[in-house]
XYZ file of C-alpha atoms in Angstrom:
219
model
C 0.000 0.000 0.000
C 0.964 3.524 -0.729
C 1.210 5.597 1.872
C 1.031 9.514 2.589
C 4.041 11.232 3.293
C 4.899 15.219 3.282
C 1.144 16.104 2.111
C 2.210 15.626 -1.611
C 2.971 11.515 -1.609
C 0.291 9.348 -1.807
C -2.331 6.799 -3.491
C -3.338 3.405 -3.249
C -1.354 0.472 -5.290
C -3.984 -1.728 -6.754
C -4.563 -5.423 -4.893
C -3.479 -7.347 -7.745
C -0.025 -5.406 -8.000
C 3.378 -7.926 -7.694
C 5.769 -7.643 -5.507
C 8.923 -5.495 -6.636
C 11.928 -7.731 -7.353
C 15.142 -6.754 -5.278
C 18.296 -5.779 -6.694
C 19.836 -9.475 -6.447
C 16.973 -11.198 -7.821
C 15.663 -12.103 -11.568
C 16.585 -9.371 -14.634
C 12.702 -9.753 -15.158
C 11.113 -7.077 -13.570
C 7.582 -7.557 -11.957
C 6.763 -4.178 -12.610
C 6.400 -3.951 -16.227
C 3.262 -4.460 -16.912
C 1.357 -3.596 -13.990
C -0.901 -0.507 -13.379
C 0.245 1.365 -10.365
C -1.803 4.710 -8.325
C 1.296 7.331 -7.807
C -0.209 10.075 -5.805
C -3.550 9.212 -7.658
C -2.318 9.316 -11.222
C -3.028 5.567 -12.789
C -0.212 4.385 -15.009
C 0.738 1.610 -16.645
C 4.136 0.519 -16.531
C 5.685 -0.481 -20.610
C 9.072 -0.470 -20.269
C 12.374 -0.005 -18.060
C 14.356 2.574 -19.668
C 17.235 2.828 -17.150
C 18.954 1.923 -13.885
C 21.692 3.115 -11.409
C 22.343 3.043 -7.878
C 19.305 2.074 -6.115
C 16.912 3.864 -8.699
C 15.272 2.425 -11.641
C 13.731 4.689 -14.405
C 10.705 3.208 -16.220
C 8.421 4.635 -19.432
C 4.757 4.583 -18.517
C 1.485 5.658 -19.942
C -1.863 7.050 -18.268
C -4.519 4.999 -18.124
C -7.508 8.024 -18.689
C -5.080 10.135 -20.736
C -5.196 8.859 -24.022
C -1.999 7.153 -22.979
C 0.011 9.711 -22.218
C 3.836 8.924 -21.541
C 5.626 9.942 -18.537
C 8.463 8.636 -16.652
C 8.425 6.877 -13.460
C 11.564 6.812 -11.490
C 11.587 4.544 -8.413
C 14.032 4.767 -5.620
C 14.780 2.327 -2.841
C 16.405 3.126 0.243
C 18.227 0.732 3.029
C 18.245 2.905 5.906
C 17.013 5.742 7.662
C 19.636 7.965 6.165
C 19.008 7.034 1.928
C 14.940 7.394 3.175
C 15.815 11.212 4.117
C 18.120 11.912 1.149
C 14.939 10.690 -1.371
C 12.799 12.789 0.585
C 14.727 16.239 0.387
C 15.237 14.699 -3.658
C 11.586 14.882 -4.155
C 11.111 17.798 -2.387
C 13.374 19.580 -3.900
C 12.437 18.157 -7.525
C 8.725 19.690 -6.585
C 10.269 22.740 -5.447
C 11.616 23.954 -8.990
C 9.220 21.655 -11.042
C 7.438 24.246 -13.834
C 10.402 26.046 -14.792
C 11.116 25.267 -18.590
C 14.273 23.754 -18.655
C 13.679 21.717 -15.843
C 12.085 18.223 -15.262
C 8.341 18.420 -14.772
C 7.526 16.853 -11.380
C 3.887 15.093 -11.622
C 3.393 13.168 -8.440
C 4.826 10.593 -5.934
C 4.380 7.967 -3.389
C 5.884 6.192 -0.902
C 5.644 2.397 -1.086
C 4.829 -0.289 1.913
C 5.360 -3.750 2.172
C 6.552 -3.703 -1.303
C 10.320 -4.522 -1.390
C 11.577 -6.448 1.417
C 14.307 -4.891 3.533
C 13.475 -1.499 2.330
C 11.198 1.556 2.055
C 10.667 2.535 -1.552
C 9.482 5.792 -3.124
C 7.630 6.009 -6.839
C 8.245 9.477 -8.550
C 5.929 10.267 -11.571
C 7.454 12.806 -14.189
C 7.770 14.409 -17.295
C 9.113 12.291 -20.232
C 11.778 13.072 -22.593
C 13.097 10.055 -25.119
C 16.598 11.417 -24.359
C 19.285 12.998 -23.081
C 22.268 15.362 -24.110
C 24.576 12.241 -24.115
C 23.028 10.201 -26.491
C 22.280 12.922 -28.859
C 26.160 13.406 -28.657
C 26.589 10.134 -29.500
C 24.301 9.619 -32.343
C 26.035 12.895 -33.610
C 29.398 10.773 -33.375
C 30.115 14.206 -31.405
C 30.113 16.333 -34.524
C 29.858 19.753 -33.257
C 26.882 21.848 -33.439
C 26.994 26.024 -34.720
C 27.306 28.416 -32.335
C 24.193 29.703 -32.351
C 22.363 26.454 -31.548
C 25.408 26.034 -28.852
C 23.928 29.576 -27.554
C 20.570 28.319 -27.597
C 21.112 25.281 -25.455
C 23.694 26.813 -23.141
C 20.695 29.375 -22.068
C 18.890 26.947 -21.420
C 21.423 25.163 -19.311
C 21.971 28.100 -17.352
C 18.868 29.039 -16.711
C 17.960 25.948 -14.985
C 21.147 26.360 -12.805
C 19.957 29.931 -11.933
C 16.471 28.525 -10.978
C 18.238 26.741 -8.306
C 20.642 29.050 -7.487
C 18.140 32.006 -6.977
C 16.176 29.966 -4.833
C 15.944 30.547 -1.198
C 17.892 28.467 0.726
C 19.982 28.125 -3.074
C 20.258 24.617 -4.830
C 23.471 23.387 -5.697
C 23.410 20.413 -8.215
C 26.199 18.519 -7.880
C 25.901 16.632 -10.747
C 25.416 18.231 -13.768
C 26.469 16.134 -16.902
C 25.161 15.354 -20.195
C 23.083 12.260 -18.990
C 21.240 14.842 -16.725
C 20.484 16.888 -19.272
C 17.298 15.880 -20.889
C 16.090 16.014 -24.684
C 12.604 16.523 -25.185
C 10.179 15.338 -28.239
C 10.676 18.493 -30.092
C 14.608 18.013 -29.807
C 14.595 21.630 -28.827
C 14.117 21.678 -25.359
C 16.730 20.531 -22.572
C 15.311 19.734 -19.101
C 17.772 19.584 -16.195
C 16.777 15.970 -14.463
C 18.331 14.112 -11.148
C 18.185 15.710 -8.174
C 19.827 12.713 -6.020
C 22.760 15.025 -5.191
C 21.359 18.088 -5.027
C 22.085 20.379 -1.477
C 20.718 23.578 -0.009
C 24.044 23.327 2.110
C 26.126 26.342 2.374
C 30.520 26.599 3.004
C 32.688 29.502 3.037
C 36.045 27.981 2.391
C 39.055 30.065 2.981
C 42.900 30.073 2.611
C 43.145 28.296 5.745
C 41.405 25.317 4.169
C 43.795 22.459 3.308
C 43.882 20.849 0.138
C 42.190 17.314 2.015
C 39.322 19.845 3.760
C 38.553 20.847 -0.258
C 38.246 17.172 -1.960
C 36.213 15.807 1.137
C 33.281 18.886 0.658
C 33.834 18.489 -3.059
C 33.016 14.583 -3.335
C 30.905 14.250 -0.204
């Protein structure tokens, strides 16, 4: 069963959905297929479109839309500690979610009794068939003219300044081409993942050492 959390996660997983496979267990994943209730949006699940960490990224479609596709990215966490981190993620995806070159947030939930040894969290968002990377790739990295350069640089940065204008600012943390998201138009780039993101604040100085500097930079 889904259950509420932070006034914004919620629904009801349908009786007849299967249990979640863990990380260890069968590449087959029980959760294609089904029809799940994420914050009372009804998808249905088509298709596992990526994976890393403890987060798996699926393609699913509404069932009273005509079908529309979003993206459903589900999170577990092992302790106390990963169950906060997803938290402030969501949050903090909800936060800045209807800016224009950042990922649409849509809804969420937190699962119960679905995964064994673990609470898990469904988050419902905007789709986009790709990102920056694999654009690159396709491109065989041929470079683009500068004024479509301009175009999605602007973009890029205005995302950033969405966070960093916020109040307490955002700080990424991990912004690479796989975060940057292509939408259907190929026009628009949507800032995505914010499993690293901090409203944390340091004022390093010269009496910093060079260890002090790497530990805040990777931590």
């Amino acid at each position: 069963m889904f259950k509420s959390a932070m006034g914004y996660l919620g629904g009801v997983a349908p009786a007849n959905m299967p249990t979640l496979p863990s990380f260890e267990s069968t590449p087959d994943d029980a959760l294609v297929g089904s029809v799940v209730d994420v914050g009372g949006q009804k998808v249905t699940v088509r298709k596992r479109i990526g994976e890393g960490g403890f987060a798996f990224v699926y393609r699913v479609e509404d069932v009273n839309e005509n079908s529309r596709v979003f993206a459903l990215k589900r999170l577990l966490a092992m302790d106390t500690e990963k169950k906060n981190l997803i938290i402030k993620e969501i949050s903090l995806m909800k936060s800045l979610s209807g800016h224009p070159s950042i990922v649409k947030f849509v809804s969420a939930a937190e699962a119960k009794g679905v995964s064994q040894g673990c609470d898990e969290f469904l988050v419902l968002m905007e789709f986009c068939p790709t990102n920056l990377s694999e654009v690159m790739t396709k491109r065989n990295c041929k470079p683009y003219p500068p004024s479509t350069v301009s175009k999605m640089f602007a973009q890029i940065t205005s995302s950033v300044a969405k966070m960093h204008r916020a109040s307490p600012p955002i700080v990424h943390r991990d912004l690479k081409l796989e975060n940057l998201l292509v939408d259907d138009s190929g026009k628009l780039i949507k800032l995505c993942d914010f499993g690293s993101a901090t409203t944390e604040t340091f004022m390093p100085n010269e009496s910093w050492s060079m260890n002090q500097r790497t530990n805040l930079e990777v931590s």
